Every structure is written in C-alpha cells, then in structure tokens.
GROMACS .gro file of C-alpha atoms in nm:
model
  350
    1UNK     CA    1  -1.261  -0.446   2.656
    2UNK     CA    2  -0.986  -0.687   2.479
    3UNK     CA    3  -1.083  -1.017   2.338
    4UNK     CA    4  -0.892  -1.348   2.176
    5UNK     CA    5  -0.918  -1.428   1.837
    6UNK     CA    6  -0.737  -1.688   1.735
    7UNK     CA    7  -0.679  -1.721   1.303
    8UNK     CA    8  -0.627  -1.980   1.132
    9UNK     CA    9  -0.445  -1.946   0.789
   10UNK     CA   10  -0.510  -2.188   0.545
   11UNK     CA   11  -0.363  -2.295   0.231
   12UNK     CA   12  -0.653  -2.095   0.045
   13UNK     CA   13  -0.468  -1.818   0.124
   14UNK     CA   14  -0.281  -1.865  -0.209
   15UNK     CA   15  -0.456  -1.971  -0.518
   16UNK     CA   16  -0.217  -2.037  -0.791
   17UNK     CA   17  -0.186  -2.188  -1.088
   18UNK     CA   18   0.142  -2.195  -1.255
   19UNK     CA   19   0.389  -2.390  -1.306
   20UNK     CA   20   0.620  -2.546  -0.998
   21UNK     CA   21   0.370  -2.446  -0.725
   22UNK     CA   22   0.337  -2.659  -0.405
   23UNK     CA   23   0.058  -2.942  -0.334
   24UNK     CA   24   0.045  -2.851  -0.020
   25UNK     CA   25   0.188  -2.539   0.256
   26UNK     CA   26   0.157  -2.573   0.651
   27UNK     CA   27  -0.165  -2.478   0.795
   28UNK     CA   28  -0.049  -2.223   1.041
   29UNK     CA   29  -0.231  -2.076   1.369
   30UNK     CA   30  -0.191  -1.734   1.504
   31UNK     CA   31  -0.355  -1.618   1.804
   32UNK     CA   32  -0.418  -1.203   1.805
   33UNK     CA   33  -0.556  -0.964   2.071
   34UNK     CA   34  -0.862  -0.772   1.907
   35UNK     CA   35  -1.047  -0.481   2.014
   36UNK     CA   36  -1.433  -0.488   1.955
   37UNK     CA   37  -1.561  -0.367   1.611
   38UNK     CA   38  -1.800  -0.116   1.827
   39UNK     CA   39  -1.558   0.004   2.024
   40UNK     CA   40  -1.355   0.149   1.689
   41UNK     CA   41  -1.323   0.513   1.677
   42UNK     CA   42  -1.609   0.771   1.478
   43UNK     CA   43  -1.236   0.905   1.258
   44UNK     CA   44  -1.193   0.524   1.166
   45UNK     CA   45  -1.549   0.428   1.074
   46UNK     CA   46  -1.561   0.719   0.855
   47UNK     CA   47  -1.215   0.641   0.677
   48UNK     CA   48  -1.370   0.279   0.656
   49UNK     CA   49  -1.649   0.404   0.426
   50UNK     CA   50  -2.001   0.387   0.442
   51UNK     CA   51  -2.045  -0.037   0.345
   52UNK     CA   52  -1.777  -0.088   0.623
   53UNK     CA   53  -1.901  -0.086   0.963
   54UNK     CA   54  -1.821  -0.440   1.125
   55UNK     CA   55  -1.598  -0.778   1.108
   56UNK     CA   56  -1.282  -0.508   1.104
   57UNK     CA   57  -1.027  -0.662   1.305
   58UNK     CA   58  -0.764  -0.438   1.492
   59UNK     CA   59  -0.451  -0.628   1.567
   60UNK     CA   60  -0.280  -0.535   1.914
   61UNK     CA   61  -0.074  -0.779   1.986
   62UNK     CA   62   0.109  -1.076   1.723
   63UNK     CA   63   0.342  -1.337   1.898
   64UNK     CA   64   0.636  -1.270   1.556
   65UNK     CA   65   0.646  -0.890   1.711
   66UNK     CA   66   1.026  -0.908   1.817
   67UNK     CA   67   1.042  -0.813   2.178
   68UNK     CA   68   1.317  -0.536   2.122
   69UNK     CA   69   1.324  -0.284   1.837
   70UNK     CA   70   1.644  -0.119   1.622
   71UNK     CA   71   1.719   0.267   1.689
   72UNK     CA   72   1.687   0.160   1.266
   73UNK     CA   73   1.549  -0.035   1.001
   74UNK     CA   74   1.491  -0.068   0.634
   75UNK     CA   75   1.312  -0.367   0.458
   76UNK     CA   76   1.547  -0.321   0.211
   77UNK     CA   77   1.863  -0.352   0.332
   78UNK     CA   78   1.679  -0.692   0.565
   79UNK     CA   79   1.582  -0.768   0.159
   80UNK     CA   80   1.823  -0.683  -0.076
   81UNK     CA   81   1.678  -0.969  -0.326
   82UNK     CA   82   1.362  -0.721  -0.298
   83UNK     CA   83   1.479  -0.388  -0.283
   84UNK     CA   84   1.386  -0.254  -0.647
   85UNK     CA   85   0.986  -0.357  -0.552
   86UNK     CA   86   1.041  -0.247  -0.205
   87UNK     CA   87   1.156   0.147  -0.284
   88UNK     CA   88   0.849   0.150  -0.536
   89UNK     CA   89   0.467   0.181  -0.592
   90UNK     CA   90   0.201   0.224  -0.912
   91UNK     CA   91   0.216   0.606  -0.994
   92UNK     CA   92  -0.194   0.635  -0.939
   93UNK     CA   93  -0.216   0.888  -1.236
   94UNK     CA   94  -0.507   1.109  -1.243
   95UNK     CA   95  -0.723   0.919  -1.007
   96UNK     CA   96  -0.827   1.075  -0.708
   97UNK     CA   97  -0.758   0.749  -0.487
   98UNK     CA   98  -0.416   0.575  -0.494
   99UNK     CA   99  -0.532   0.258  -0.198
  100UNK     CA  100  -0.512   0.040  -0.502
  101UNK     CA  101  -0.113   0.153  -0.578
  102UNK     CA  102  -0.070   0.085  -0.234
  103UNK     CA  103  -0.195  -0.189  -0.171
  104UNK     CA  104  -0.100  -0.440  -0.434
  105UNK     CA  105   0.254  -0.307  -0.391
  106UNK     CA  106   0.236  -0.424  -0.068
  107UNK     CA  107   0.149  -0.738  -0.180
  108UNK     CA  108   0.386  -0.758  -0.410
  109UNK     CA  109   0.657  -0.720  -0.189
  110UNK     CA  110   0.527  -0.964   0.093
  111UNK     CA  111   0.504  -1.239  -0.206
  112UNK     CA  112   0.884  -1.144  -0.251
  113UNK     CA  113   1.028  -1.127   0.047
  114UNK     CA  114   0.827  -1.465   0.185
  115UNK     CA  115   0.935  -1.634  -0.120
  116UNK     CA  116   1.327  -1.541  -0.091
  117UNK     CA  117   1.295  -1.309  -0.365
  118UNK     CA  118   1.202  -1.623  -0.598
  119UNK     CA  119   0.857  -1.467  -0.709
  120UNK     CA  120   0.905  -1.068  -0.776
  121UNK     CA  121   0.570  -1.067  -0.963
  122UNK     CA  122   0.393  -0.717  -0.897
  123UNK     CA  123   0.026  -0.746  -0.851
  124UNK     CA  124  -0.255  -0.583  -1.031
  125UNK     CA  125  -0.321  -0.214  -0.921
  126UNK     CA  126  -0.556  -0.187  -1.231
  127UNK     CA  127  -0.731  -0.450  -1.102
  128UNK     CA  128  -0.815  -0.340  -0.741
  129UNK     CA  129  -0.882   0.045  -0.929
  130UNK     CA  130  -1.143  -0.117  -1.138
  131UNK     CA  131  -1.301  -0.410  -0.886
  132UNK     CA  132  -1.271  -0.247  -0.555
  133UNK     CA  133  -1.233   0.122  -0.589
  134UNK     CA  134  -1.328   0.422  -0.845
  135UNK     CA  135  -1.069   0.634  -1.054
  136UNK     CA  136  -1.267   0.951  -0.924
  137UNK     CA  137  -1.430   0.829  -0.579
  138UNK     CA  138  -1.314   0.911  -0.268
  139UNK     CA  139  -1.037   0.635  -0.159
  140UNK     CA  140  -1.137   0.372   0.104
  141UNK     CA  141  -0.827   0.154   0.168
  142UNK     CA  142  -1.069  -0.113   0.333
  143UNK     CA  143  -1.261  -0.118  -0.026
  144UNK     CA  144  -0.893  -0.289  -0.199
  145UNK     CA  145  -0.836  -0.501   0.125
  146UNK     CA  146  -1.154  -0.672   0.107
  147UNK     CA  147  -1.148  -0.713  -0.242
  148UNK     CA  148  -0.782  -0.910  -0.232
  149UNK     CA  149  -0.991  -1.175  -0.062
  150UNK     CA  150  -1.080  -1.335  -0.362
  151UNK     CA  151  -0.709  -1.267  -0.497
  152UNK     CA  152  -0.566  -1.039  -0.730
  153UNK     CA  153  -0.361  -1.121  -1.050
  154UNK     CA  154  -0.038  -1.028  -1.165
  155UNK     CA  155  -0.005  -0.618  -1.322
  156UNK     CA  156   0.227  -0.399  -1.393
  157UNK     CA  157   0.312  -0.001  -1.470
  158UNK     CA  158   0.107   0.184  -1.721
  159UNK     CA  159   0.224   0.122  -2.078
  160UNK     CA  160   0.441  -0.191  -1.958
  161UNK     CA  161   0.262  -0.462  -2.094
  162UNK     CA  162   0.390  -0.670  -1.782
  163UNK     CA  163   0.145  -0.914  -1.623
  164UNK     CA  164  -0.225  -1.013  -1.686
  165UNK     CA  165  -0.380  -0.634  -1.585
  166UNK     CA  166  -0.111  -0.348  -1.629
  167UNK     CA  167  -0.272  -0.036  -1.528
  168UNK     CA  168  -0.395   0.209  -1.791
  169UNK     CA  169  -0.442   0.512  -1.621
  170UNK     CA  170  -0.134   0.730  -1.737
  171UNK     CA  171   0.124   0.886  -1.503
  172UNK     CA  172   0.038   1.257  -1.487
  173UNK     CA  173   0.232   1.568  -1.326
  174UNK     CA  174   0.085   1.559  -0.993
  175UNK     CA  175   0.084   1.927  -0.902
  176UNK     CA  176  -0.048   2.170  -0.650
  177UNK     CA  177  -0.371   2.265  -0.946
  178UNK     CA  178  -0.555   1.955  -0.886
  179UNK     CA  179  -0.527   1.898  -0.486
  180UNK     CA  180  -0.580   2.256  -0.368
  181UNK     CA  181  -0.680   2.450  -0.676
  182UNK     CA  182  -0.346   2.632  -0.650
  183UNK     CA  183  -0.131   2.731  -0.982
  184UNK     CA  184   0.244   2.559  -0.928
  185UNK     CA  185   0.514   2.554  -1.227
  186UNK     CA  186   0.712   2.272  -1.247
  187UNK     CA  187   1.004   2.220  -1.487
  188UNK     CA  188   1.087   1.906  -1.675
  189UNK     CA  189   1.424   1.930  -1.497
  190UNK     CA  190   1.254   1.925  -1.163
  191UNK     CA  191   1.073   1.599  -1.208
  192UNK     CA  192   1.380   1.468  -1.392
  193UNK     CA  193   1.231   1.395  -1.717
  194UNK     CA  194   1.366   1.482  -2.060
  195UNK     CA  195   1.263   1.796  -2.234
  196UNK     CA  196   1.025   1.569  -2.516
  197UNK     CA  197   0.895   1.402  -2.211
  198UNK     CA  198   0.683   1.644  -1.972
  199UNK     CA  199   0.374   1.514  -1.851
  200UNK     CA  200   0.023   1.699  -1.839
  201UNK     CA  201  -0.056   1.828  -1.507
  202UNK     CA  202  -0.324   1.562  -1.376
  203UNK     CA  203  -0.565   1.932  -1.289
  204UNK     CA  204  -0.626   1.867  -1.711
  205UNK     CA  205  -0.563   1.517  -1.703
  206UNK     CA  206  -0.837   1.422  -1.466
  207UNK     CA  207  -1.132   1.525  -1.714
  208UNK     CA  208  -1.012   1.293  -1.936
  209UNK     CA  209  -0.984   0.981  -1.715
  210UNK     CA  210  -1.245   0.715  -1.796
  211UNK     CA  211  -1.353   0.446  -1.553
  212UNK     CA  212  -1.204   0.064  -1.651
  213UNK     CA  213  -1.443  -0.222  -1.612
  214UNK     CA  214  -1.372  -0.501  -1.329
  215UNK     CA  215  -1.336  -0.802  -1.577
  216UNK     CA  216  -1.182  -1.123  -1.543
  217UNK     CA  217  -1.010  -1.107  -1.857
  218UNK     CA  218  -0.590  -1.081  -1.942
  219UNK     CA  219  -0.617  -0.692  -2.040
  220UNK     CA  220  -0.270  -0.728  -2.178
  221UNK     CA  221  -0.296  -0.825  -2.534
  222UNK     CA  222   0.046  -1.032  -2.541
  223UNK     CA  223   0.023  -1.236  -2.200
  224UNK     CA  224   0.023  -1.609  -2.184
  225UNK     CA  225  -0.311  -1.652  -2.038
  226UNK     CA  226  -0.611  -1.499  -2.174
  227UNK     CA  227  -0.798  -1.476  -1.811
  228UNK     CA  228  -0.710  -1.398  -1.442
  229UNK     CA  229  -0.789  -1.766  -1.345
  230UNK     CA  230  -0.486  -1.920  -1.509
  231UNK     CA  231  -0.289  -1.587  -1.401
  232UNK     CA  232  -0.136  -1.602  -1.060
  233UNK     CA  233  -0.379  -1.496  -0.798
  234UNK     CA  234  -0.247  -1.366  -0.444
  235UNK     CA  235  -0.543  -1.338  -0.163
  236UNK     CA  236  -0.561  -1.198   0.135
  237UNK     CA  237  -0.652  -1.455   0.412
  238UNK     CA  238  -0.732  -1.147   0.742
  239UNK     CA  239  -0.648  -0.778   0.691
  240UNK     CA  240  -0.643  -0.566   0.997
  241UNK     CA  241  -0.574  -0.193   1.168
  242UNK     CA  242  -0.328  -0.072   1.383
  243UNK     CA  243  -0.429   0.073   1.665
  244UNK     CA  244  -0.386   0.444   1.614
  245UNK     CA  245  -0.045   0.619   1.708
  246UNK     CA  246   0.084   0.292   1.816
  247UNK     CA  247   0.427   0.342   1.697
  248UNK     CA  248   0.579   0.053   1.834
  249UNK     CA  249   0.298  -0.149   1.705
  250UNK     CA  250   0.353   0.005   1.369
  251UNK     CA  251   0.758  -0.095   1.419
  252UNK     CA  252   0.683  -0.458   1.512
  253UNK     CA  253   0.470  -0.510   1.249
  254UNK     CA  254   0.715  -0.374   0.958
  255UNK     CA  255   0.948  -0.604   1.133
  256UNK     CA  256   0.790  -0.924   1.151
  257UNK     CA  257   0.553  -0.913   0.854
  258UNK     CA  258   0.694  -0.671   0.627
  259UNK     CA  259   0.542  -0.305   0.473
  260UNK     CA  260   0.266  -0.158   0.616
  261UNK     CA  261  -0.029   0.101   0.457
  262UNK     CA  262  -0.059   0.412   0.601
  263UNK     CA  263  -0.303   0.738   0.531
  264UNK     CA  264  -0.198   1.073   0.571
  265UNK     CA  265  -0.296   1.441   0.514
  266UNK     CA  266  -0.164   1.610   0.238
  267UNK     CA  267  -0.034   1.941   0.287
  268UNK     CA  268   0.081   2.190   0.026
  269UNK     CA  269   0.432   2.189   0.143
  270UNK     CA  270   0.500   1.836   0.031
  271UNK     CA  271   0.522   1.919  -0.317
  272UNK     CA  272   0.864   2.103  -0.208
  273UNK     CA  273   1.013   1.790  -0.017
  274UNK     CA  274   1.348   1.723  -0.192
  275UNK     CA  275   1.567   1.536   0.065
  276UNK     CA  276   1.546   1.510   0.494
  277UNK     CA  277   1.289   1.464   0.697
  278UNK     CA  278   0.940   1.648   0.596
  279UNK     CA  279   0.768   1.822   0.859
  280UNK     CA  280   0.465   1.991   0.801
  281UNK     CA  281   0.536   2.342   0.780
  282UNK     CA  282   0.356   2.613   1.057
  283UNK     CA  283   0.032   2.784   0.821
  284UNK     CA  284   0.088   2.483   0.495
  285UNK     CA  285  -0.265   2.429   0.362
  286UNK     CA  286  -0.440   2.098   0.395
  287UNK     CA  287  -0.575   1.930   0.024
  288UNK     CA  288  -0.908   1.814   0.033
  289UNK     CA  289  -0.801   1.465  -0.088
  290UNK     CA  290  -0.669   1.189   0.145
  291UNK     CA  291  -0.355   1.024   0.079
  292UNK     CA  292  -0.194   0.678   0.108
  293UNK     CA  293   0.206   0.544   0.144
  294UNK     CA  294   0.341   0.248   0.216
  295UNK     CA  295   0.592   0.239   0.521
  296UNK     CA  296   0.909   0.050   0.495
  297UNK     CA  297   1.146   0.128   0.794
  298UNK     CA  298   1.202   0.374   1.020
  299UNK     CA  299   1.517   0.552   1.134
  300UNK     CA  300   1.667   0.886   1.341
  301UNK     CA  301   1.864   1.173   1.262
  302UNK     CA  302   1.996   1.416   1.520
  303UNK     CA  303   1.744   1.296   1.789
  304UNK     CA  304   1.471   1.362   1.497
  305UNK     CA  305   1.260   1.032   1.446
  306UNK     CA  306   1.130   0.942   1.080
  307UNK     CA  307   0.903   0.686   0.953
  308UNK     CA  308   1.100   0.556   0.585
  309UNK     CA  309   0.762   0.573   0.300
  310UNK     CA  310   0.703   0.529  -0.038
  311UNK     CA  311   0.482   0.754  -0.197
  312UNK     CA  312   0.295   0.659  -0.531
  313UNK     CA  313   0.378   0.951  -0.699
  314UNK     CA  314   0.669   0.881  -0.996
  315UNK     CA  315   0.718   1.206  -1.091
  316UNK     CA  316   0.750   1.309  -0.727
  317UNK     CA  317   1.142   1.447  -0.598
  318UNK     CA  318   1.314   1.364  -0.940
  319UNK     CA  319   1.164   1.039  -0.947
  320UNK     CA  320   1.213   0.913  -0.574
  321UNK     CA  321   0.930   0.803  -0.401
  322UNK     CA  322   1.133   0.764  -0.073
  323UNK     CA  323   1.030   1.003   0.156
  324UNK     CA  324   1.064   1.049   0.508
  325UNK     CA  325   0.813   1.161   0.766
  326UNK     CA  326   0.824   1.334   1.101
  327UNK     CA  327   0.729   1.028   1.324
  328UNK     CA  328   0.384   1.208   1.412
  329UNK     CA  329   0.365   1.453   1.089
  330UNK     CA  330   0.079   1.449   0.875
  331UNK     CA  331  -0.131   1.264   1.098
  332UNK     CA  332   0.054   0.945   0.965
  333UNK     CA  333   0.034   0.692   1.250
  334UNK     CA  334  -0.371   0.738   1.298
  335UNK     CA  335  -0.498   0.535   0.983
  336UNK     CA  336  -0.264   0.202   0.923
  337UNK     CA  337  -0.371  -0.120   0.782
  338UNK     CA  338  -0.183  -0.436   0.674
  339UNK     CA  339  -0.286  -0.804   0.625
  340UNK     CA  340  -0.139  -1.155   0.597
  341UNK     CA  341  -0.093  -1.348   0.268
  342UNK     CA  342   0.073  -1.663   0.359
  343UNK     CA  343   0.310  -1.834   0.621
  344UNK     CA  344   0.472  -2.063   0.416
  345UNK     CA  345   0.504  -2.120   0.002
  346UNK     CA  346   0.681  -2.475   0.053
  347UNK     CA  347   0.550  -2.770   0.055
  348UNK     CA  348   0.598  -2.981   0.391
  349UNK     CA  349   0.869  -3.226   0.416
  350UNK     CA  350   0.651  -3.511   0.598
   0.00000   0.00000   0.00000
C-alpha cells in the first residue's frame, strides 16, 4: 500500500551563523511517494537498530528524478568545483563503525555542490562518532542521520586541526587481522606510504581506542569559535531509504540530489582490489562487521555495470578510495539512505 507525503523544507534546515549568510532562503515543497513504516522489511528493521522502528520514510518516487538516465555519470566531472571532497571520506580508524565518515562526507559535499562550490567546509565525523554512534558499537547509519537533525559542525581529518571537531581517532592499517581474524602482510609500498610512515594494523590499534565525549565545545584548540553554536551547523531537514535493489532509484537520486550512503558486506577479497570492477570472488569469506560507502556515479565497461564508491578507508589501494562495484556485488543496492539539507542558500530576490 503507497501513500502521499508531502514535505515541506524550511529555512531551519540550515542554522548558521557566520559571516555573509542569507536572511532568508525559499521555503520549498516536495511531494514524495512513501511506503508504510510497517510494511519495511525484517533485514531493514534490523540494520535500523533496536531504538529505530517507526517515522522511517522510504522515498519511491521525487519529481527532480530526471526522466532518462546516462549509460554514465560521475558527480565529479557534473562538479569539478567539488571534486577533491567528492573522491573522499574520513578514514574511520580503528572504530568498528564508519556511518559517521560517511555520512558527514555526504554532507559535506551536498553543502558544496548546492552552494556552487562556494562553501567546501567538511563536516564533523568526530562529532556524529561521539553524539550519535560508538567507536566500538555495531554501526547503525540511521543513529548519524537522526542525529544531523539538530546539525552538525564543521571537522576535519585526524591530526588536521581543520574545523571546530577534527576527528581524533587515528588512521590505522585496516587489514584482514581485525575483520576476519586472518594474518595479512602489507608493505608500506602497498599502501603507498613512506618507509618512516607505516601505520599499526587497527587488529592492535583497536584496544587502544578510547570513546570521545559528545560535547558542544570547539575540540580544536586554535579555531575561531570556542563552541559548536557559533561554528557552522548543517541539519538534516528528512532523511530517507531507498527502496532495496532499486537501481534506477538509486541512479535518479545521485542525479538529482547528489551522493548517496550505501551498506555492504565485506568480503575478504576486497583487501586485494587494486583497479576494475570488484566482484566478489566464488568461496571469499564474509567479515563479521558491516560496512558503509558513499556512491557517486555509476558507469559500464564491456557490458559489465559498476556503481562508482568511495570507501573510507585512506590507506586502502595506494591511497584511492575510488572503487568500483559489480552493480549487484556485495549486497550493495539492499541498504541505501540519503537525506535533504537545503533547496536553496540564497536569499530571495522579492
């Protein structure tokens, strides 16, 4: 059973208090086919997290989805002023969830590319890791979506001392040890890093990791303002699912509102992907730990159909996150989530 639910974004949606901003944006309507809350499937209750049972919206239908789709498409050649923050997320470290990575990188780049690549501010992963999620819980997505409701603040990488909350969990070597108890060597050449430079393997990392507190305060010593409410906040007016294996769904969405979240099983023979499309290999082993990318275009090579993702791994490939999947590998089109910002960051002309 469908219903209507028409939305109503208001200028709430972004809380900011810098310098420049607009008085005032257009209050802008958009009317959305929803399935039922009830009606959602036992896998995507259970990915929800036990706190998150109703009010979840899954979005069918949105009257920007272009009527006709590319055989190709990548956000960042559509966004060249945004391609650096597109082809990149928050390496998650030693945590065992990376939704917060993911999700204020999305963010991030739907601030830039709505703004005309005015605003490349990245937003707070820290934050959502210390508010909305746990270092060394299991990851709910729908945990840092809720959460970026009230708005998140500006961040940036570990050690960067960019923004109000840079993230503080250090990048780790993200190895085959710590997701499947599995032994894998990995050479400072392979993860392109110099010889002084190689990082612990998160499996010895992780026992080390301690939990940051959810504060309101600047945790970066040398920023302007001393607390998140004179930082530039970004919230989150309706986040939503995809309905699963919906690729063209999935497509229209990336085209007319920009990157979307996806989850996706981790398989042992990812840590080998170096270039093409990845396929999960015939008898690879599954990790016990979910994982999350964010999807920015989609493409085709010899007939062979690929979803374009970023992965939050920086030590992953030589340092590229880019990775293609298989259009229906890893079980990558059943858990996808995205949500709306703002329409407009000008002020009207009237």
């Amino acid at each position: 059973m469908m219903r209507i639910l028409t939305i109503t974004l208001f200028s709430l949606a972004l809380v900011h208090m810098g310098v420049g901003v607009p008085q005032r944006m257009r209050r802008q309507t958009a009317t959305f086919k929803v399935t039922r809350p009830e009606i959602l499937t036992e896998k995507m209750k259970q990915y929800l997290g036990p706190s998150v049972k109703n009010d979840i919206l899954v979005k069918t239908h949105d009257p920007k989805w272009p009527r006709s789709l590319p055989k190709e498409f990548d956000l960042r050649k559509e966004f060249p002023e945004c391609a650096d923050q597109l082809s990149k997320a928050v390496d998650e470290g030693a945590c065992d969830t990376d939704a917060p990575s993911i999700v204020s990188s999305i963010l991030s780049d739907k601030y830039c590319i709505q703004t005309g690549g005015e605003e490349k501010k990245q937003l707070s992963a820290d934050f959502l890791m210390g508010c909305a999620e746990r270092c060394k819980d299991s990851a709910y997505i729908a945990m840092s979506w809720i959460y970026t409701e009230w708005g998140i603040p500006t961040g940036g990488d570990y050690g960067s001392s960019v923004g109000c909350q840079p993230y503080s969990y250090k990048p780790c070597r993200h190895t085959l040890g710590k997701y499947l108890g599995m032994e894998k060597k990995v050479s400072t050449d392979q993860l392109g890093l110099e010889k002084n430079d190689e990082l612990e393997e998160c499996k010895y990392a992780y026992s080390k990791v301690k939990q940051n507190r959810c504060t309101s305060k600047c945790t970066n010593k040398n920023y302007h303002s001393k607390t998140i409410q004179n930082d530039t906040l970004i919230s989150v007016e309706d986040w939503y699912f995809l309905r699963e294996n919906d690729e063209r769904a999935m497509k229209s969405e990336i085209m007319a509102r920009g990157p979307i979240a996806v989850g996706f099983t981790l398989y042992d023979d990812f840590f080998e992907y170096k270039s093409g499309i990845y396929h999960v290999r015939e008898g690879a082993t599954e990790a016990t730990l979910w994982k999350h990318a964010k999807v920015i275009g989609w493409g085709e090579e010899n007939g062979d159909k690929y979803w374009l993702a970023v992965n939050t791994w920086s030590d992953f490939n030589g340092g590229n996150q880019i990775v293609k999947f298989g259009i229906d590998d890893a079980c990558i089109q059943e858990y996808v989530t995205s949500g709306h910002i703002f329409e407009d960051v000008h002020p009207d002309d009237d």
